[in-house]
Amino acid sequence: KEAIANGVISFIIPGLGHAIHGNAKRGISLFIGMLILHAAIYFLANNFAGSAISTLYHLYAGYDAYRNY
């Protein structure tokens, strides 16, 4: 159950599930990656493709937190 919770938390805020689990470096890197990705999407691809890329990144972060729990 905790693995699922970590995955959901990391889907909502990438990296938070990793940080809660004790892998702070991975969590910080995923969070910074999300900030950079969202800034790039805002300025370069503020459309459906940008939203799809963002959603895929969030899905990856959630899956990674679930898998590494």
PDB file of N, CA and C in Angstrom:
ATOM      1  N   LYS A   1       0.820  -1.193   0.000  1.00  0.00           N
ATOM      2  CA  LYS A   1       0.000   0.000   0.000  1.00  0.00           C
ATOM      3  C   LYS A   1       0.865   1.258   0.000  1.00  0.00           C
ATOM      4  N   GLU A   2       1.984   1.224   0.699  1.00  0.00           N
ATOM      5  CA  GLU A   2       2.844   2.403   0.736  1.00  0.00           C
ATOM      6  C   GLU A   2       3.492   2.667  -0.617  1.00  0.00           C
ATOM      7  N   ALA A   3       3.763   1.606  -1.375  1.00  0.00           N
ATOM      8  CA  ALA A   3       4.336   1.784  -2.702  1.00  0.00           C
ATOM      9  C   ALA A   3       3.340   2.513  -3.607  1.00  0.00           C
ATOM     10  N   ILE A   4       2.075   2.162  -3.499  1.00  0.00           N
ATOM     11  CA  ILE A   4       1.047   2.836  -4.296  1.00  0.00           C
ATOM     12  C   ILE A   4       0.934   4.297  -3.875  1.00  0.00           C
ATOM     13  N   ALA A   5       0.959   4.555  -2.574  1.00  0.00           N
ATOM     14  CA  ALA A   5       0.888   5.939  -2.087  1.00  0.00           C
ATOM     15  C   ALA A   5       2.076   6.752  -2.590  1.00  0.00           C
ATOM     16  N   ASN A   6       3.278   6.182  -2.553  1.00  0.00           N
ATOM     17  CA  ASN A   6       4.455   6.882  -3.068  1.00  0.00           C
ATOM     18  C   ASN A   6       4.309   7.171  -4.562  1.00  0.00           C
ATOM     19  N   GLY A   7       3.767   6.228  -5.304  1.00  0.00           N
ATOM     20  CA  GLY A   7       3.560   6.433  -6.731  1.00  0.00           C
ATOM     21  C   GLY A   7       2.569   7.543  -7.016  1.00  0.00           C
ATOM     22  N   VAL A   8       1.480   7.571  -6.275  1.00  0.00           N
ATOM     23  CA  VAL A   8       0.467   8.610  -6.474  1.00  0.00           C
ATOM     24  C   VAL A   8       1.021   9.978  -6.089  1.00  0.00           C
ATOM     25  N   ILE A   9       1.738  10.034  -4.976  1.00  0.00           N
ATOM     26  CA  ILE A   9       2.321  11.306  -4.535  1.00  0.00           C
ATOM     27  C   ILE A   9       3.320  11.800  -5.575  1.00  0.00           C
ATOM     28  N   SER A  10       4.144  10.907  -6.106  1.00  0.00           N
ATOM     29  CA  SER A  10       5.133  11.311  -7.101  1.00  0.00           C
ATOM     30  C   SER A  10       4.483  11.645  -8.437  1.00  0.00           C
ATOM     31  N   PHE A  11       3.323  11.097  -8.722  1.00  0.00           N
ATOM     32  CA  PHE A  11       2.604  11.489  -9.938  1.00  0.00           C
ATOM     33  C   PHE A  11       2.125  12.928  -9.814  1.00  0.00           C
ATOM     34  N   ILE A  12       1.623  13.284  -8.632  1.00  0.00           N
ATOM     35  CA  ILE A  12       1.102  14.636  -8.424  1.00  0.00           C
ATOM     36  C   ILE A  12       2.248  15.651  -8.370  1.00  0.00           C
ATOM     37  N   ILE A  13       3.260  15.358  -7.566  1.00  0.00           N
ATOM     38  CA  ILE A  13       4.453  16.219  -7.460  1.00  0.00           C
ATOM     39  C   ILE A  13       5.670  15.329  -7.666  1.00  0.00           C
ATOM     40  N   PRO A  14       6.204  15.295  -8.883  1.00  0.00           N
ATOM     41  CA  PRO A  14       7.334  14.403  -9.168  1.00  0.00           C
ATOM     42  C   PRO A  14       8.493  14.600  -8.199  1.00  0.00           C
ATOM     43  N   GLY A  15       8.941  13.494  -7.631  1.00  0.00           N
ATOM     44  CA  GLY A  15      10.065  13.503  -6.717  1.00  0.00           C
ATOM     45  C   GLY A  15       9.674  13.441  -5.260  1.00  0.00           C
ATOM     46  N   LEU A  16       8.459  13.834  -4.924  1.00  0.00           N
ATOM     47  CA  LEU A  16       8.061  13.849  -3.514  1.00  0.00           C
ATOM     48  C   LEU A  16       7.964  12.436  -2.940  1.00  0.00           C
ATOM     49  N   GLY A  17       7.467  11.500  -3.710  1.00  0.00           N
ATOM     50  CA  GLY A  17       7.392  10.118  -3.239  1.00  0.00           C
ATOM     51  C   GLY A  17       8.773   9.537  -2.986  1.00  0.00           C
ATOM     52  N   HIS A  18       9.745   9.887  -3.828  1.00  0.00           N
ATOM     53  CA  HIS A  18      11.119   9.438  -3.623  1.00  0.00           C
ATOM     54  C   HIS A  18      11.690  10.036  -2.338  1.00  0.00           C
ATOM     55  N   ALA A  19      11.459  11.335  -2.150  1.00  0.00           N
ATOM     56  CA  ALA A  19      11.996  12.024  -0.975  1.00  0.00           C
ATOM     57  C   ALA A  19      11.394  11.468   0.312  1.00  0.00           C
ATOM     58  N   ILE A  20      10.099  11.191   0.293  1.00  0.00           N
ATOM     59  CA  ILE A  20       9.445  10.625   1.480  1.00  0.00           C
ATOM     60  C   ILE A  20      10.029   9.251   1.796  1.00  0.00           C
ATOM     61  N   HIS A  21      10.336   8.498   0.769  1.00  0.00           N
ATOM     62  CA  HIS A  21      10.886   7.157   0.951  1.00  0.00           C
ATOM     63  C   HIS A  21      12.355   7.177   1.378  1.00  0.00           C
ATOM     64  N   GLY A  22      13.009   8.327   1.277  1.00  0.00           N
ATOM     65  CA  GLY A  22      14.391   8.432   1.736  1.00  0.00           C
ATOM     66  C   GLY A  22      15.411   8.610   0.628  1.00  0.00           C
ATOM     67  N   ASN A  23      14.954   8.680  -0.615  1.00  0.00           N
ATOM     68  CA  ASN A  23      15.863   8.866  -1.736  1.00  0.00           C
ATOM     69  C   ASN A  23      15.791  10.332  -2.176  1.00  0.00           C
ATOM     70  N   ALA A  24      16.355  11.211  -1.348  1.00  0.00           N
ATOM     71  CA  ALA A  24      16.224  12.652  -1.551  1.00  0.00           C
ATOM     72  C   ALA A  24      16.892  13.127  -2.840  1.00  0.00           C
ATOM     73  N   LYS A  25      18.058  12.581  -3.175  1.00  0.00           N
ATOM     74  CA  LYS A  25      18.745  13.028  -4.390  1.00  0.00           C
ATOM     75  C   LYS A  25      17.898  12.757  -5.628  1.00  0.00           C
ATOM     76  N   ARG A  26      17.334  11.575  -5.701  1.00  0.00           N
ATOM     77  CA  ARG A  26      16.476  11.228  -6.850  1.00  0.00           C
ATOM     78  C   ARG A  26      15.235  12.116  -6.855  1.00  0.00           C
ATOM     79  N   GLY A  27      14.665  12.339  -5.694  1.00  0.00           N
ATOM     80  CA  GLY A  27      13.482  13.191  -5.594  1.00  0.00           C
ATOM     81  C   GLY A  27      13.745  14.613  -6.032  1.00  0.00           C
ATOM     82  N   ILE A  28      14.865  15.173  -5.592  1.00  0.00           N
ATOM     83  CA  ILE A  28      15.210  16.539  -5.976  1.00  0.00           C
ATOM     84  C   ILE A  28      15.470  16.630  -7.473  1.00  0.00           C
ATOM     85  N   SER A  29      16.161  15.631  -8.020  1.00  0.00           N
ATOM     86  CA  SER A  29      16.450  15.670  -9.463  1.00  0.00           C
ATOM     87  C   SER A  29      15.167  15.573 -10.287  1.00  0.00           C
ATOM     88  N   LEU A  30      14.224  14.747  -9.868  1.00  0.00           N
ATOM     89  CA  LEU A  30      12.952  14.656 -10.593  1.00  0.00           C
ATOM     90  C   LEU A  30      12.149  15.946 -10.468  1.00  0.00           C
ATOM     91  N   PHE A  31      12.193  16.568  -9.289  1.00  0.00           N
ATOM     92  CA  PHE A  31      11.455  17.811  -9.094  1.00  0.00           C
ATOM     93  C   PHE A  31      12.049  18.945  -9.934  1.00  0.00           C
ATOM     94  N   ILE A  32      13.366  19.052  -9.942  1.00  0.00           N
ATOM     95  CA  ILE A  32      14.021  20.079 -10.756  1.00  0.00           C
ATOM     96  C   ILE A  32      13.766  19.812 -12.245  1.00  0.00           C
ATOM     97  N   GLY A  33      13.803  18.544 -12.633  1.00  0.00           N
ATOM     98  CA  GLY A  33      13.480  18.190 -14.012  1.00  0.00           C
ATOM     99  C   GLY A  33      12.075  18.621 -14.381  1.00  0.00           C
ATOM    100  N   MET A  34      11.134  18.446 -13.453  1.00  0.00           N
ATOM    101  CA  MET A  34       9.762  18.870 -13.710  1.00  0.00           C
ATOM    102  C   MET A  34       9.685  20.380 -13.875  1.00  0.00           C
ATOM    103  N   LEU A  35      10.383  21.127 -13.036  1.00  0.00           N
ATOM    104  CA  LEU A  35      10.368  22.585 -13.149  1.00  0.00           C
ATOM    105  C   LEU A  35      10.915  23.040 -14.502  1.00  0.00           C
ATOM    106  N   ILE A  36      12.022  22.453 -14.911  1.00  0.00           N
ATOM    107  CA  ILE A  36      12.622  22.803 -16.205  1.00  0.00           C
ATOM    108  C   ILE A  36      11.686  22.417 -17.348  1.00  0.00           C
ATOM    109  N   LEU A  37      11.121  21.225 -17.275  1.00  0.00           N
ATOM    110  CA  LEU A  37      10.206  20.767 -18.327  1.00  0.00           C
ATOM    111  C   LEU A  37       8.991  21.675 -18.433  1.00  0.00           C
ATOM    112  N   HIS A  38       8.399  22.027 -17.309  1.00  0.00           N
ATOM    113  CA  HIS A  38       7.208  22.875 -17.341  1.00  0.00           C
ATOM    114  C   HIS A  38       7.531  24.280 -17.850  1.00  0.00           C
ATOM    115  N   ALA A  39       8.693  24.805 -17.495  1.00  0.00           N
ATOM    116  CA  ALA A  39       9.095  26.117 -18.013  1.00  0.00           C
ATOM    117  C   ALA A  39       9.287  26.051 -19.525  1.00  0.00           C
ATOM    118  N   ALA A  40       9.945  24.996 -19.999  1.00  0.00           N
ATOM    119  CA  ALA A  40      10.168  24.848 -21.440  1.00  0.00           C
ATOM    120  C   ALA A  40       8.839  24.688 -22.174  1.00  0.00           C
ATOM    121  N   ILE A  41       7.937  23.916 -21.623  1.00  0.00           N
ATOM    122  CA  ILE A  41       6.634  23.730 -22.261  1.00  0.00           C
ATOM    123  C   ILE A  41       5.863  25.045 -22.287  1.00  0.00           C
ATOM    124  N   TYR A  42       5.928  25.802 -21.206  1.00  0.00           N
ATOM    125  CA  TYR A  42       5.207  27.070 -21.143  1.00  0.00           C
ATOM    126  C   TYR A  42       5.676  28.022 -22.243  1.00  0.00           C
ATOM    127  N   PHE A  43       6.988  28.074 -22.458  1.00  0.00           N
ATOM    128  CA  PHE A  43       7.523  29.023 -23.427  1.00  0.00           C
ATOM    129  C   PHE A  43       7.601  28.480 -24.853  1.00  0.00           C
ATOM    130  N   LEU A  44       7.721  27.168 -25.021  1.00  0.00           N
ATOM    131  CA  LEU A  44       7.976  26.617 -26.352  1.00  0.00           C
ATOM    132  C   LEU A  44       6.830  25.796 -26.937  1.00  0.00           C
ATOM    133  N   ALA A  45       6.112  25.083 -26.102  1.00  0.00           N
ATOM    134  CA  ALA A  45       5.106  24.162 -26.636  1.00  0.00           C
ATOM    135  C   ALA A  45       3.857  24.165 -25.765  1.00  0.00           C
ATOM    136  N   ASN A  46       3.276  25.336 -25.609  1.00  0.00           N
ATOM    137  CA  ASN A  46       2.090  25.462 -24.762  1.00  0.00           C
ATOM    138  C   ASN A  46       0.851  25.023 -25.545  1.00  0.00           C
ATOM    139  N   ASN A  47       0.782  23.708 -25.805  1.00  0.00           N
ATOM    140  CA  ASN A  47      -0.308  23.138 -26.582  1.00  0.00           C
ATOM    141  C   ASN A  47      -0.555  21.708 -26.123  1.00  0.00           C
ATOM    142  N   PHE A  48      -1.299  20.950 -26.926  1.00  0.00           N
ATOM    143  CA  PHE A  48      -1.618  19.570 -26.564  1.00  0.00           C
ATOM    144  C   PHE A  48      -0.362  18.715 -26.437  1.00  0.00           C
ATOM    145  N   ALA A  49       0.590  18.891 -27.329  1.00  0.00           N
ATOM    146  CA  ALA A  49       1.821  18.093 -27.282  1.00  0.00           C
ATOM    147  C   ALA A  49       2.575  18.357 -25.981  1.00  0.00           C
ATOM    148  N   GLY A  50       2.635  19.614 -25.566  1.00  0.00           N
ATOM    149  CA  GLY A  50       3.297  19.943 -24.305  1.00  0.00           C
ATOM    150  C   GLY A  50       2.594  19.306 -23.126  1.00  0.00           C
ATOM    151  N   SER A  51       1.279  19.313 -23.144  1.00  0.00           N
ATOM    152  CA  SER A  51       0.512  18.671 -22.073  1.00  0.00           C
ATOM    153  C   SER A  51       0.751  17.167 -22.050  1.00  0.00           C
ATOM    154  N   ALA A  52       0.836  16.554 -23.231  1.00  0.00           N
ATOM    155  CA  ALA A  52       1.087  15.116 -23.311  1.00  0.00           C
ATOM    156  C   ALA A  52       2.474  14.779 -22.766  1.00  0.00           C
ATOM    157  N   ILE A  53       3.467  15.577 -23.113  1.00  0.00           N
ATOM    158  CA  ILE A  53       4.829  15.346 -22.616  1.00  0.00           C
ATOM    159  C   ILE A  53       4.869  15.493 -21.101  1.00  0.00           C
ATOM    160  N   SER A  54       4.205  16.513 -20.586  1.00  0.00           N
ATOM    161  CA  SER A  54       4.159  16.725 -19.139  1.00  0.00           C
ATOM    162  C   SER A  54       3.489  15.552 -18.432  1.00  0.00           C
ATOM    163  N   THR A  55       2.384  15.077 -18.996  1.00  0.00           N
ATOM    164  CA  THR A  55       1.678  13.944 -18.397  1.00  0.00           C
ATOM    165  C   THR A  55       2.557  12.698 -18.405  1.00  0.00           C
ATOM    166  N   LEU A  56       3.278  12.462 -19.487  1.00  0.00           N
ATOM    167  CA  LEU A  56       4.179  11.307 -19.546  1.00  0.00           C
ATOM    168  C   LEU A  56       5.277  11.413 -18.488  1.00  0.00           C
ATOM    169  N   TYR A  57       5.796  12.607 -18.281  1.00  0.00           N
ATOM    170  CA  TYR A  57       6.824  12.799 -17.248  1.00  0.00           C
ATOM    171  C   TYR A  57       6.256  12.494 -15.861  1.00  0.00           C
ATOM    172  N   HIS A  58       5.058  12.963 -15.589  1.00  0.00           N
ATOM    173  CA  HIS A  58       4.428  12.697 -14.298  1.00  0.00           C
ATOM    174  C   HIS A  58       4.155  11.206 -14.126  1.00  0.00           C
ATOM    175  N   LEU A  59       3.710  10.553 -15.188  1.00  0.00           N
ATOM    176  CA  LEU A  59       3.486   9.102 -15.122  1.00  0.00           C
ATOM    177  C   LEU A  59       4.789   8.361 -14.834  1.00  0.00           C
ATOM    178  N   TYR A  60       5.870   8.781 -15.504  1.00  0.00           N
ATOM    179  CA  TYR A  60       7.166   8.149 -15.267  1.00  0.00           C
ATOM    180  C   TYR A  60       7.599   8.328 -13.815  1.00  0.00           C
ATOM    181  N   ALA A  61       7.466   9.536 -13.288  1.00  0.00           N
ATOM    182  CA  ALA A  61       7.870   9.800 -11.905  1.00  0.00           C
ATOM    183  C   ALA A  61       7.063   8.944 -10.930  1.00  0.00           C
ATOM    184  N   GLY A  62       5.753   8.826 -11.162  1.00  0.00           N
ATOM    185  CA  GLY A  62       4.914   7.992 -10.304  1.00  0.00           C
ATOM    186  C   GLY A  62       5.285   6.525 -10.392  1.00  0.00           C
ATOM    187  N   TYR A  63       5.510   6.035 -11.608  1.00  0.00           N
ATOM    188  CA  TYR A  63       5.897   4.642 -11.792  1.00  0.00           C
ATOM    189  C   TYR A  63       7.253   4.355 -11.149  1.00  0.00           C
ATOM    190  N   ASP A  64       8.183   5.277 -11.312  1.00  0.00           N
ATOM    191  CA  ASP A  64       9.516   5.092 -10.751  1.00  0.00           C
ATOM    192  C   ASP A  64       9.465   5.046  -9.226  1.00  0.00           C
ATOM    193  N   ALA A  65       8.646   5.887  -8.612  1.00  0.00           N
ATOM    194  CA  ALA A  65       8.509   5.877  -7.155  1.00  0.00           C
ATOM    195  C   ALA A  65       7.858   4.561  -6.697  1.00  0.00           C
ATOM    196  N   TYR A  66       6.852   4.099  -7.437  1.00  0.00           N
ATOM    197  CA  TYR A  66       6.201   2.835  -7.102  1.00  0.00           C
ATOM    198  C   TYR A  66       7.165   1.664  -7.230  1.00  0.00           C
ATOM    199  N   ARG A  67       7.929   1.649  -8.315  1.00  0.00           N
ATOM    200  CA  ARG A  67       8.837   0.545  -8.599  1.00  0.00           C
ATOM    201  C   ARG A  67      10.007   0.481  -7.613  1.00  0.00           C
ATOM    202  N   ASN A  68      10.503   1.639  -7.186  1.00  0.00           N
ATOM    203  CA  ASN A  68      11.666   1.681  -6.309  1.00  0.00           C
ATOM    204  C   ASN A  68      11.342   1.659  -4.826  1.00  0.00           C
ATOM    205  N   TYR A  69      10.066   1.512  -4.477  1.00  0.00           N
ATOM    206  CA  TYR A  69       9.715   1.481  -3.047  1.00  0.00           C
ATOM    207  C   TYR A  69      10.194   0.186  -2.429  1.00  0.00           C
TER     208      TYR A  69
END
